[in-house]
CSV table of C-alpha atoms and ligand atoms in Angstrom, one decimal:
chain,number,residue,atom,x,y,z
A,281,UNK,CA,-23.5,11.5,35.3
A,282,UNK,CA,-21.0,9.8,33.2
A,283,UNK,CA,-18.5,7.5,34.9
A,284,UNK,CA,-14.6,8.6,35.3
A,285,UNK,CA,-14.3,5.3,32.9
A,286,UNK,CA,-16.8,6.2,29.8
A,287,UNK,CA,-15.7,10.1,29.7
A,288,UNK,CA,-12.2,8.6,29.4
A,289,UNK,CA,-12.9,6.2,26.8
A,290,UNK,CA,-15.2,8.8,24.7
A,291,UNK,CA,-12.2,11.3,24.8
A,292,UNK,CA,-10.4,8.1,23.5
A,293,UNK,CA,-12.8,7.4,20.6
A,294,UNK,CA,-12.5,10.9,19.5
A,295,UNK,CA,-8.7,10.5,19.8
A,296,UNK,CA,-8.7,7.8,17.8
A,297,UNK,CA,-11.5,9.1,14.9
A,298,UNK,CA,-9.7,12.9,14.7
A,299,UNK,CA,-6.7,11.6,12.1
A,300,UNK,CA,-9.4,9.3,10.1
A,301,UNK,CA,-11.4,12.4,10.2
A,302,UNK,CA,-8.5,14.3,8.7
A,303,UNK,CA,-7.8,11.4,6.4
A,304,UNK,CA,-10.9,11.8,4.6
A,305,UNK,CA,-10.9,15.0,4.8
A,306,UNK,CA,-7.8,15.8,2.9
A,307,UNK,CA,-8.2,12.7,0.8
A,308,UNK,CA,-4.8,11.2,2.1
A,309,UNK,CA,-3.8,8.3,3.6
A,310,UNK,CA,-0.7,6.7,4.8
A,311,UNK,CA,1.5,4.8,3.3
A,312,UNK,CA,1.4,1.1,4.5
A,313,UNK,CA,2.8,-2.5,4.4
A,314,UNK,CA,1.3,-4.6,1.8
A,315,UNK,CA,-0.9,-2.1,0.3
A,316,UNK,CA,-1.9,-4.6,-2.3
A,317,UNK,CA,-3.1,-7.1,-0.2
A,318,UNK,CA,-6.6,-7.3,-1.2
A,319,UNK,CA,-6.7,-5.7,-5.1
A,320,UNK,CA,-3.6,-7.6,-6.0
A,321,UNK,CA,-2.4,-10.6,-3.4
A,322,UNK,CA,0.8,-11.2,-5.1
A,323,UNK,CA,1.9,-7.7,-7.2
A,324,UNK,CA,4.9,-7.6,-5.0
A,325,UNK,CA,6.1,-11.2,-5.8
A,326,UNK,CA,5.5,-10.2,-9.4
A,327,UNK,CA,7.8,-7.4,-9.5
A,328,UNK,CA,10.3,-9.3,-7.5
A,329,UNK,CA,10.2,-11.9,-10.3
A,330,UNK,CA,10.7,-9.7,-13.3
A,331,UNK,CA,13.4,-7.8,-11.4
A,332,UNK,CA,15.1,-11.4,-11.0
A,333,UNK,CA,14.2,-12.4,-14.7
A,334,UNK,CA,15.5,-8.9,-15.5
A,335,UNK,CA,18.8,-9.2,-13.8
A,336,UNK,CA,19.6,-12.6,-15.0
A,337,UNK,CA,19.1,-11.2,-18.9
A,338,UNK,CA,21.0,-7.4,-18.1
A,339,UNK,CA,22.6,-7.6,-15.1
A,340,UNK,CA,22.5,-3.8,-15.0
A,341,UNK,CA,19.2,-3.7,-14.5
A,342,UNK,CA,19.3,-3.8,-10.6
A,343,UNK,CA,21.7,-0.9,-10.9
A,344,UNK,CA,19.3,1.3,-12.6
A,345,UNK,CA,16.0,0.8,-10.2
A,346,UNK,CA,18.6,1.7,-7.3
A,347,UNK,CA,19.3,5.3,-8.9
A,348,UNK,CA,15.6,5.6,-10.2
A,349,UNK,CA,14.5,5.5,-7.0
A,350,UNK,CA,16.9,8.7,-6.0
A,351,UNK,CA,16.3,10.0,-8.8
A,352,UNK,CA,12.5,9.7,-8.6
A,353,UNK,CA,12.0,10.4,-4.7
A,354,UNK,CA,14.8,13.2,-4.5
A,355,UNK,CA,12.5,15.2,-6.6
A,356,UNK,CA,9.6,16.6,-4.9
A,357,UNK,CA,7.8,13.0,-4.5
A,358,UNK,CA,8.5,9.6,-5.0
A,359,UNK,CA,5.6,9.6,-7.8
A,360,UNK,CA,7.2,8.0,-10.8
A,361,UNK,CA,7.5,11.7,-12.6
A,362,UNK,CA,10.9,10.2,-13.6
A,363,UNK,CA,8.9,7.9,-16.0
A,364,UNK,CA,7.0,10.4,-18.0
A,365,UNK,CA,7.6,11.0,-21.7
A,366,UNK,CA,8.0,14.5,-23.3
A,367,UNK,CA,4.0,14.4,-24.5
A,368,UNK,CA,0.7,16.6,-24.4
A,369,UNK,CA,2.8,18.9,-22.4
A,370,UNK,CA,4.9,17.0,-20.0
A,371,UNK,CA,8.5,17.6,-20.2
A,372,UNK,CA,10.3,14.5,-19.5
A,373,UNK,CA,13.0,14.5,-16.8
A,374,UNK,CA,14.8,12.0,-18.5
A,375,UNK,CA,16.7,14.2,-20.5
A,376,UNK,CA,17.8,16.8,-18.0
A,377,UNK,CA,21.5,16.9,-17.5
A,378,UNK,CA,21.4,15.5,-14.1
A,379,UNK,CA,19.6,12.3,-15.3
A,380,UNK,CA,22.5,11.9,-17.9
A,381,UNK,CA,23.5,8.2,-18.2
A,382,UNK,CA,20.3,6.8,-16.9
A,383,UNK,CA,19.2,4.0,-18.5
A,384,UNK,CA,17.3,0.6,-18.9
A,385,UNK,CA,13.7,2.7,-18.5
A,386,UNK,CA,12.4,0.3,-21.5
A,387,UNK,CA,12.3,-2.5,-18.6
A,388,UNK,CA,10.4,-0.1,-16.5
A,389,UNK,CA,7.7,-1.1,-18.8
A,390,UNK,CA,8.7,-4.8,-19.1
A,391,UNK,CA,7.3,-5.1,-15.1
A,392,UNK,CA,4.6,-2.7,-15.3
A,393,UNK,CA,3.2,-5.1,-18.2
A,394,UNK,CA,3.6,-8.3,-16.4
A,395,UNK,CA,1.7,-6.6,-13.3
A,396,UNK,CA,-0.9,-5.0,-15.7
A,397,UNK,CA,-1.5,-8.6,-16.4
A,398,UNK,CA,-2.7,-9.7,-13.3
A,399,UNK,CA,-3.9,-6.7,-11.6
A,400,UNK,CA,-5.4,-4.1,-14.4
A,401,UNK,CA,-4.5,-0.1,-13.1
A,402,UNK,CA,-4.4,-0.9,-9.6
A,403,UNK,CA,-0.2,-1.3,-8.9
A,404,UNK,CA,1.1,2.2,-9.5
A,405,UNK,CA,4.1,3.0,-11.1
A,406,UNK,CA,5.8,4.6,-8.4
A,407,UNK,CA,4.9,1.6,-6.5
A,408,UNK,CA,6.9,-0.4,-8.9
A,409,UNK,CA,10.0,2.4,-8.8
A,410,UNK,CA,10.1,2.1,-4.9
A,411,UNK,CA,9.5,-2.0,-4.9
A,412,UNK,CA,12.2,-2.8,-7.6
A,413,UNK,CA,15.2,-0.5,-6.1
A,414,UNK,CA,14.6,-2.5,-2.9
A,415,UNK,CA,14.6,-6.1,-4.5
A,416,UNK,CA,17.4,-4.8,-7.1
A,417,UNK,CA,19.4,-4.1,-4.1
A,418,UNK,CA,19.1,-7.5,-3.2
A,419,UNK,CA,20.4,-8.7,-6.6
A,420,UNK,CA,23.1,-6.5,-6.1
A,421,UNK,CA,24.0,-8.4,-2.7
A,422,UNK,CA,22.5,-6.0,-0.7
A,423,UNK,CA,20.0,-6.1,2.0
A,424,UNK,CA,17.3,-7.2,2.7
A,425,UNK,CA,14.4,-5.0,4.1
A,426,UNK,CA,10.5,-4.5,4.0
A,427,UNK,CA,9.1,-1.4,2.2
A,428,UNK,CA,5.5,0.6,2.4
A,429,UNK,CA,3.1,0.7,-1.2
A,430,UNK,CA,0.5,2.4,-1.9
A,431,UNK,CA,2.5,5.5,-3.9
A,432,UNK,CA,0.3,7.2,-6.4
A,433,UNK,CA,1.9,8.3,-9.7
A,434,UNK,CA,2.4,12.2,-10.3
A,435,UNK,CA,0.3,13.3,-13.4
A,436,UNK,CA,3.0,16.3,-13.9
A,437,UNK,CA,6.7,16.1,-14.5
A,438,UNK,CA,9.0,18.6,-12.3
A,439,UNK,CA,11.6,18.7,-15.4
A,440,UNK,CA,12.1,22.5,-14.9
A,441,UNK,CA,13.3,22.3,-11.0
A,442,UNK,CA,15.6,19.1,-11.1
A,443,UNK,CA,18.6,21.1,-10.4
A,444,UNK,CA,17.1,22.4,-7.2
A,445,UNK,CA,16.9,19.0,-5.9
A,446,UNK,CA,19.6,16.8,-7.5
A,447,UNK,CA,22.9,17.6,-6.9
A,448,UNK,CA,26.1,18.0,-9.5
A,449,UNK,CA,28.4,15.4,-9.8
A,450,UNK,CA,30.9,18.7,-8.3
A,451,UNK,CA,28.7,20.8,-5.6
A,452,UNK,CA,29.9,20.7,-2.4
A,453,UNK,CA,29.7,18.7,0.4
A,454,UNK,CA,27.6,21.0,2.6
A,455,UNK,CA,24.8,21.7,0.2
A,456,UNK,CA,25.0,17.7,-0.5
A,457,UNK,CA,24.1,16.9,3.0
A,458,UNK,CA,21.2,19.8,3.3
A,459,UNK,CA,19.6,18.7,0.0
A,460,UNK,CA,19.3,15.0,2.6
A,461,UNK,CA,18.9,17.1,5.4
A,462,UNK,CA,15.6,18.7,3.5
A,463,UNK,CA,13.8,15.5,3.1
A,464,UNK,CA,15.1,14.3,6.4
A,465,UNK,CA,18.0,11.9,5.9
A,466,UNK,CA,20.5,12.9,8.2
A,467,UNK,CA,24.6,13.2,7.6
A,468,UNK,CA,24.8,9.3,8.6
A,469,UNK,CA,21.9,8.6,6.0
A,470,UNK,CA,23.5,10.8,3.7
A,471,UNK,CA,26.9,8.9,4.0
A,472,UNK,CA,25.0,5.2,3.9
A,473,UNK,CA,23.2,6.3,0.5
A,474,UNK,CA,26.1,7.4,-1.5
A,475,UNK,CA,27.5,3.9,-1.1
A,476,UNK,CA,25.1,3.3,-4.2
A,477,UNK,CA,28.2,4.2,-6.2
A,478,UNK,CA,29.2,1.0,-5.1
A,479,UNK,CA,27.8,-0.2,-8.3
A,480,UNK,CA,27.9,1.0,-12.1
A,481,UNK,CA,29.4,3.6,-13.9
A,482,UNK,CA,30.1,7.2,-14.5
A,483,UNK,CA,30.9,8.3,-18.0
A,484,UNK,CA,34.2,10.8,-18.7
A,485,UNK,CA,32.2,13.5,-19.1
A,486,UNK,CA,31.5,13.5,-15.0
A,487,UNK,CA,35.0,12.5,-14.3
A,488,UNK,CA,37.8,14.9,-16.7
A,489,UNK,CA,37.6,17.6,-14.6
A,490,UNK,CA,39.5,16.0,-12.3
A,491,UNK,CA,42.1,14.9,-15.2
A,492,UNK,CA,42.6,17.8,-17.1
A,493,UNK,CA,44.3,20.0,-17.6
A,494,UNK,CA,45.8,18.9,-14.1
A,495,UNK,CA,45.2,15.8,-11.9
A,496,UNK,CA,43.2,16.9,-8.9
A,497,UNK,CA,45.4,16.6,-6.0
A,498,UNK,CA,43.1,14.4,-4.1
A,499,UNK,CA,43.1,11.8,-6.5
A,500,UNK,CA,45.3,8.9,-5.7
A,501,UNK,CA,48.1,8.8,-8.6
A,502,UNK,CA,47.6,5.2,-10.0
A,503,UNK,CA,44.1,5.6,-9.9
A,504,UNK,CA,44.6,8.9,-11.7
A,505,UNK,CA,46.2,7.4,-14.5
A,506,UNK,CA,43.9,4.5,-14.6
A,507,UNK,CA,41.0,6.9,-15.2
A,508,UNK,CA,43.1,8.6,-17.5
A,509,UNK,CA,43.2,5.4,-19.6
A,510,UNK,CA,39.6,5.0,-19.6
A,511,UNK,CA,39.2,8.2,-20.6
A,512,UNK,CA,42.1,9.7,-23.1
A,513,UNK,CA,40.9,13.4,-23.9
A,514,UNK,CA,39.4,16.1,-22.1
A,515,UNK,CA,36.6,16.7,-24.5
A,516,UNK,CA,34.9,13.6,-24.3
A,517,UNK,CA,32.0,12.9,-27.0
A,518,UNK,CA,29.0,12.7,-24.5
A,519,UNK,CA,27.5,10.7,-26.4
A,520,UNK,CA,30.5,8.0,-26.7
A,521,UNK,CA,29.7,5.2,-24.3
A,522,UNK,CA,33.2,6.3,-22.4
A,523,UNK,CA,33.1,5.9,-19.0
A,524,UNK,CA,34.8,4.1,-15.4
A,525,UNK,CA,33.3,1.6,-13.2
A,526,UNK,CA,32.2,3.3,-9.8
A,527,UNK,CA,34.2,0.4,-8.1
A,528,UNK,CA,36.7,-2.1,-9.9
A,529,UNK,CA,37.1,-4.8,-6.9
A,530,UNK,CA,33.0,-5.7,-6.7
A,531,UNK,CA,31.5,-3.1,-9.3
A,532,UNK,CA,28.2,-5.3,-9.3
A,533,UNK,CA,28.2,-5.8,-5.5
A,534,UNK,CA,26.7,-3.3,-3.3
A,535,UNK,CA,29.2,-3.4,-0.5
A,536,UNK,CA,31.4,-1.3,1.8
A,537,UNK,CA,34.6,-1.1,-1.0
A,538,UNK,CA,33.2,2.2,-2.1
A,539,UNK,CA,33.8,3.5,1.7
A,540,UNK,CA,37.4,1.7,1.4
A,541,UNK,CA,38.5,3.1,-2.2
A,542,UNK,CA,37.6,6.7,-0.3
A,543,UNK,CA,39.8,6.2,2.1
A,544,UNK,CA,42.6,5.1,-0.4
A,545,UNK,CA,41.6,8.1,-2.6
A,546,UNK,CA,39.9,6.3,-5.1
A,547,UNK,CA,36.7,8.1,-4.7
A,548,UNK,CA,35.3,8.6,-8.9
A,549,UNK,CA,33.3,11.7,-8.3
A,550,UNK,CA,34.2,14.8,-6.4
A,551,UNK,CA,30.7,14.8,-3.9
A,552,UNK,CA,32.7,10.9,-3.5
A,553,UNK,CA,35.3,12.1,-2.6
A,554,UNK,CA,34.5,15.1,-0.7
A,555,UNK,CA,32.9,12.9,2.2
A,556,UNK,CA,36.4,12.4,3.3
A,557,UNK,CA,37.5,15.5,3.7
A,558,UNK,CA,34.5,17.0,5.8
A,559,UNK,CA,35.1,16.2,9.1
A,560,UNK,CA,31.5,15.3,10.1
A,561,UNK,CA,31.3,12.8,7.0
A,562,UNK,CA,34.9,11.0,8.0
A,563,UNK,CA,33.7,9.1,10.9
A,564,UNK,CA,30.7,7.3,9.2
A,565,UNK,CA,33.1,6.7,6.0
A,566,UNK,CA,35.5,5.2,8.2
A,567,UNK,CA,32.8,3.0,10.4
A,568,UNK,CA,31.7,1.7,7.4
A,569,UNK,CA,34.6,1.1,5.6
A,570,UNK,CA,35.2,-0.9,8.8
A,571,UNK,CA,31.9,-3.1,8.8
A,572,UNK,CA,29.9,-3.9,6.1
A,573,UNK,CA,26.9,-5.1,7.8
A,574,UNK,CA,26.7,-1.6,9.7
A,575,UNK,CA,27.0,-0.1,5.9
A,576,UNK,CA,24.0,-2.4,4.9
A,577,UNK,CA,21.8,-1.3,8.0
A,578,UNK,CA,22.3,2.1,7.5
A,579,UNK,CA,21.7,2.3,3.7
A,580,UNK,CA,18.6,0.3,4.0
A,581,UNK,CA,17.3,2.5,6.5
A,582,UNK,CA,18.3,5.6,4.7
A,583,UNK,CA,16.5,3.7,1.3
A,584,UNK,CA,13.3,3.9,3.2
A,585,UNK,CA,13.2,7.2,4.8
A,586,UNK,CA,13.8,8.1,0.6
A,587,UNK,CA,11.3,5.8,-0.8
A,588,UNK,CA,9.0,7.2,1.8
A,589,UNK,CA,9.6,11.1,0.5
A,590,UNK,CA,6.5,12.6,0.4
A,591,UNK,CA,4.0,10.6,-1.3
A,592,UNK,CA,1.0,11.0,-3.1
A,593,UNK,CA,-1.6,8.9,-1.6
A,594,UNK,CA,-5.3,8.4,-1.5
A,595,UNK,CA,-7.1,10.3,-4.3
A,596,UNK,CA,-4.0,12.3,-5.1
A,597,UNK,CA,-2.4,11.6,-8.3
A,598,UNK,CA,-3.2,8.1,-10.2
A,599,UNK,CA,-2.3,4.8,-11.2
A,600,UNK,CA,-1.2,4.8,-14.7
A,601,UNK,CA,-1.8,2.3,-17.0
A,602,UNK,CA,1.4,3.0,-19.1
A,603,UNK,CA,4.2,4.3,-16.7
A,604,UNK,CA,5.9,6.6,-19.5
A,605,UNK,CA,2.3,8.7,-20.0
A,606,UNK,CA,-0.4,10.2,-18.0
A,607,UNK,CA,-4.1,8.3,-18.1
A,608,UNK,CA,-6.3,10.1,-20.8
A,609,UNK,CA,-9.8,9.5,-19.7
B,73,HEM,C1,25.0,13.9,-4.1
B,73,HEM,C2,24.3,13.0,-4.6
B,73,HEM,C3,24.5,12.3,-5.9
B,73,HEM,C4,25.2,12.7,-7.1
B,73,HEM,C5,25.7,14.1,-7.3
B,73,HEM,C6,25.2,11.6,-8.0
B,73,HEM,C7,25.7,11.7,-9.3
B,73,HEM,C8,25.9,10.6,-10.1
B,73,HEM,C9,26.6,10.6,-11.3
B,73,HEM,C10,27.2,11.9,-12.0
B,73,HEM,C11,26.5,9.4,-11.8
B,73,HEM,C12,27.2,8.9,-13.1
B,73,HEM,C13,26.2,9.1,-14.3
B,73,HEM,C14,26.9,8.7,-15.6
B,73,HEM,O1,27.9,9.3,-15.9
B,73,HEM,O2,26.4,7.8,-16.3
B,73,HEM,C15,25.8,8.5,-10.9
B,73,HEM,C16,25.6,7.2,-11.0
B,73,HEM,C17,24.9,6.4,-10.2
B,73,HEM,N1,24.2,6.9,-9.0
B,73,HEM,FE1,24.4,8.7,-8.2
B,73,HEM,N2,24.6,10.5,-7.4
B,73,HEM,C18,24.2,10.9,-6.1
B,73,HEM,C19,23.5,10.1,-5.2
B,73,HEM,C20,23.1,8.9,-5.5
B,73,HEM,C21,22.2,8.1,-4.6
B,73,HEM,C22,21.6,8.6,-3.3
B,73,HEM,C23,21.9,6.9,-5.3
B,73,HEM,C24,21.0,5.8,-4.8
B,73,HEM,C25,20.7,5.6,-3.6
B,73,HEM,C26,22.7,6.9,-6.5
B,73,HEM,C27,22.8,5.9,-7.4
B,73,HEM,C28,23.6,5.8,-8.5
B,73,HEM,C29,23.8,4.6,-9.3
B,73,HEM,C30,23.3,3.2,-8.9
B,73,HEM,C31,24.6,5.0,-10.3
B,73,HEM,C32,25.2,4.1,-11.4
B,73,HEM,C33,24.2,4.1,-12.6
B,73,HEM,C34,24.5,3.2,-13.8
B,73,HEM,O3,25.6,2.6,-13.8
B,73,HEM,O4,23.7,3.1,-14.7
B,73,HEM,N3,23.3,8.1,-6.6
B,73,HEM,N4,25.4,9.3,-9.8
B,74,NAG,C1,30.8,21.5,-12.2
B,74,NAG,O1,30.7,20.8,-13.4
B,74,NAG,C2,29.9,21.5,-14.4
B,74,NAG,C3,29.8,20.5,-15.6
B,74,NAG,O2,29.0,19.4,-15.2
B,74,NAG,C4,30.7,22.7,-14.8
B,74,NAG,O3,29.9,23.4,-15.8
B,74,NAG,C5,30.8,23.6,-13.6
B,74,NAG,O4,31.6,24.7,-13.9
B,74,NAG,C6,31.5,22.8,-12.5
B,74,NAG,N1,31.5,23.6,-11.2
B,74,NAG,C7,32.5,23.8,-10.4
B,74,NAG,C8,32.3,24.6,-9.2
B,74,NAG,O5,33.6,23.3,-10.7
């Protein structure tokens, strides 16, 4: 008869062999910490690197891989379908109108190369989305934080459902907060990760509705008139380079001013703005309008749960070789 001790530690093997079981059975895996640590020892200092080398040429840089990785992860997976080129089929995302005014994909490339390198189809693209918004933030004065890998790359684009997943510069607070809500950042997370508009710019065509033909009320009067001056007519030419710098004290620096020009109505977009006047959002814009480390440790928390949006791992999806198109073979 088995011992009290062996039945116990049988039921414990099994306990312990059920999710590997599952693993293979479904082909999916988790993500973990230094994925790379066998097929490519150093792809993460590589990226860091580039994103340093990057930022020291275009300072901007940085402030791309922070909204490519929203951009990216907000949509159905953080797979690097951002990335892909209209071709064979695939409709790029890049074009939709609520990717307008992305930019600096070219450098995208610029790391992918330099890991290709060293490590031949083994870092994936999304990989490289995920790993330079993180050390970007830290460019940007940010903070510091430790992220999972091992992200496969989508071999389809979601082009047709963006708008079901991004929201307009204009929607409303509430469906804001359930489009974090559905991927399971909560109203503090929410409130932490719009404090990327700490940094870079929004072009007039996001920001005349609240100009013309009257001010919006909400808007603090200087500041109205400021933004007036940057951008003179209601019809701006979308394609003019016109546009206002999310925040003028530190518009490189990702710190707490954002939360501060809120509360001075000087919030640039409306779903800005808006987070003052709900009453659940107020008391996390105030708290960290109040303490900047508590911003920090909140966004990087809420960076995470994002970067960690439902991944493609295992044998789903692939590693590309060239992040803009699907392999061929
Ligand atoms: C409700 C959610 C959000 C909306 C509606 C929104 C909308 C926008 C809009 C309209 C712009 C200006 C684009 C332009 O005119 O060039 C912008 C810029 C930006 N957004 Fe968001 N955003 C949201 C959330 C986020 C989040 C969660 C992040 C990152 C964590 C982020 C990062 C950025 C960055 C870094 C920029 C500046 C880009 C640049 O200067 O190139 N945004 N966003
Ligand atoms: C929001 O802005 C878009 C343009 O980006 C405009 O077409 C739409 O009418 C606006 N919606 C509201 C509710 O103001």
């Amino acid at each position: 008869m088995a011992s009290n001790y062996e039945r116990h530690s049988f039921s414990r093997f099994l306990v312990l062999l059920l999710p590997l079981l599952l693993q293979f059975h479904s082909g999916k895996s988790e993500l973990q910490l230094n994925y790379y640590e066998q097929s490519c020892p150093k792809a993460e200092e590589i990226i860091k690197q580039q994103v340093i080398n990057l930022y020291n040429k275009h300072g901007n840089t940085a402030v791309s891989w922070v909204r490519n990785l929203f951009h990216d992860c907000m949509v159905k997976s953080c797979d690097a379908s951002l990335l892909l080129e209209t071709f064979n089929g695939i409709e790029t995302e890049k074009t939709s109108q609520r990717n307008f005014g992305m930019r600096n994909f070219k450098y995208i490339n610029t790391i992918k190369q330099a890991v290709e390198a060293q490590c031949p189809s083994t870092v994936s693209c999304s990989d490289i989305v995920a790993l330079s918004a993180r050390d970007g933030i830290v460019m940007l004065g940010g903070p510091r934080f430790e992220m999972k890998t091992g992200r496969k790359d989508s071999k389809e684009s979601y082009a047709a459902v963006i708008e079901d997943f991004i929201p307009n510069h204009n929607d409303t607070g509430s469906l804001v907060l359930s489009r974090f809500q559905s991927i399971g950042i909560d109203t503090e997370g929410s409130v932490a990760l719009l404090g990327a508009h700490s940094v870079g710019r929004v072009h007039c065509v996001n920001l005349v509705h609240r100009l013309y033909p009257t001010v919006d009320p909400t808007l603090d009067p200087d500041y109205a008139s400021y933004l007036k001056g940057r951008c003179p007519t209601p019809y701006p030419d979308p394609n003019a380079v016109l546009y206002a710098r999310n925040d003028r004290e530190t518009p490189m620096i990702l710190d707490n001013f954002y939360y501060k020009n809120l509360l001075k109505n000087k919030g640039l977009l409306l779903v800005d703005q808006q987070l003052t006047s709900d009453s659940e959002t107020l008391p996390f814009v105030e708290k960290m309008a109040n303490d900047n480390d508590y911003f920090h440790e909140q966004f990087a928390k809420a960076v995470v749960l994002l970067s960690e949006n439902n991944p493609l791992t295992g044998d789903q999806g692939e590693v590309r070789k060239d992040c803009r198109f699907v392999n061929t073979n």
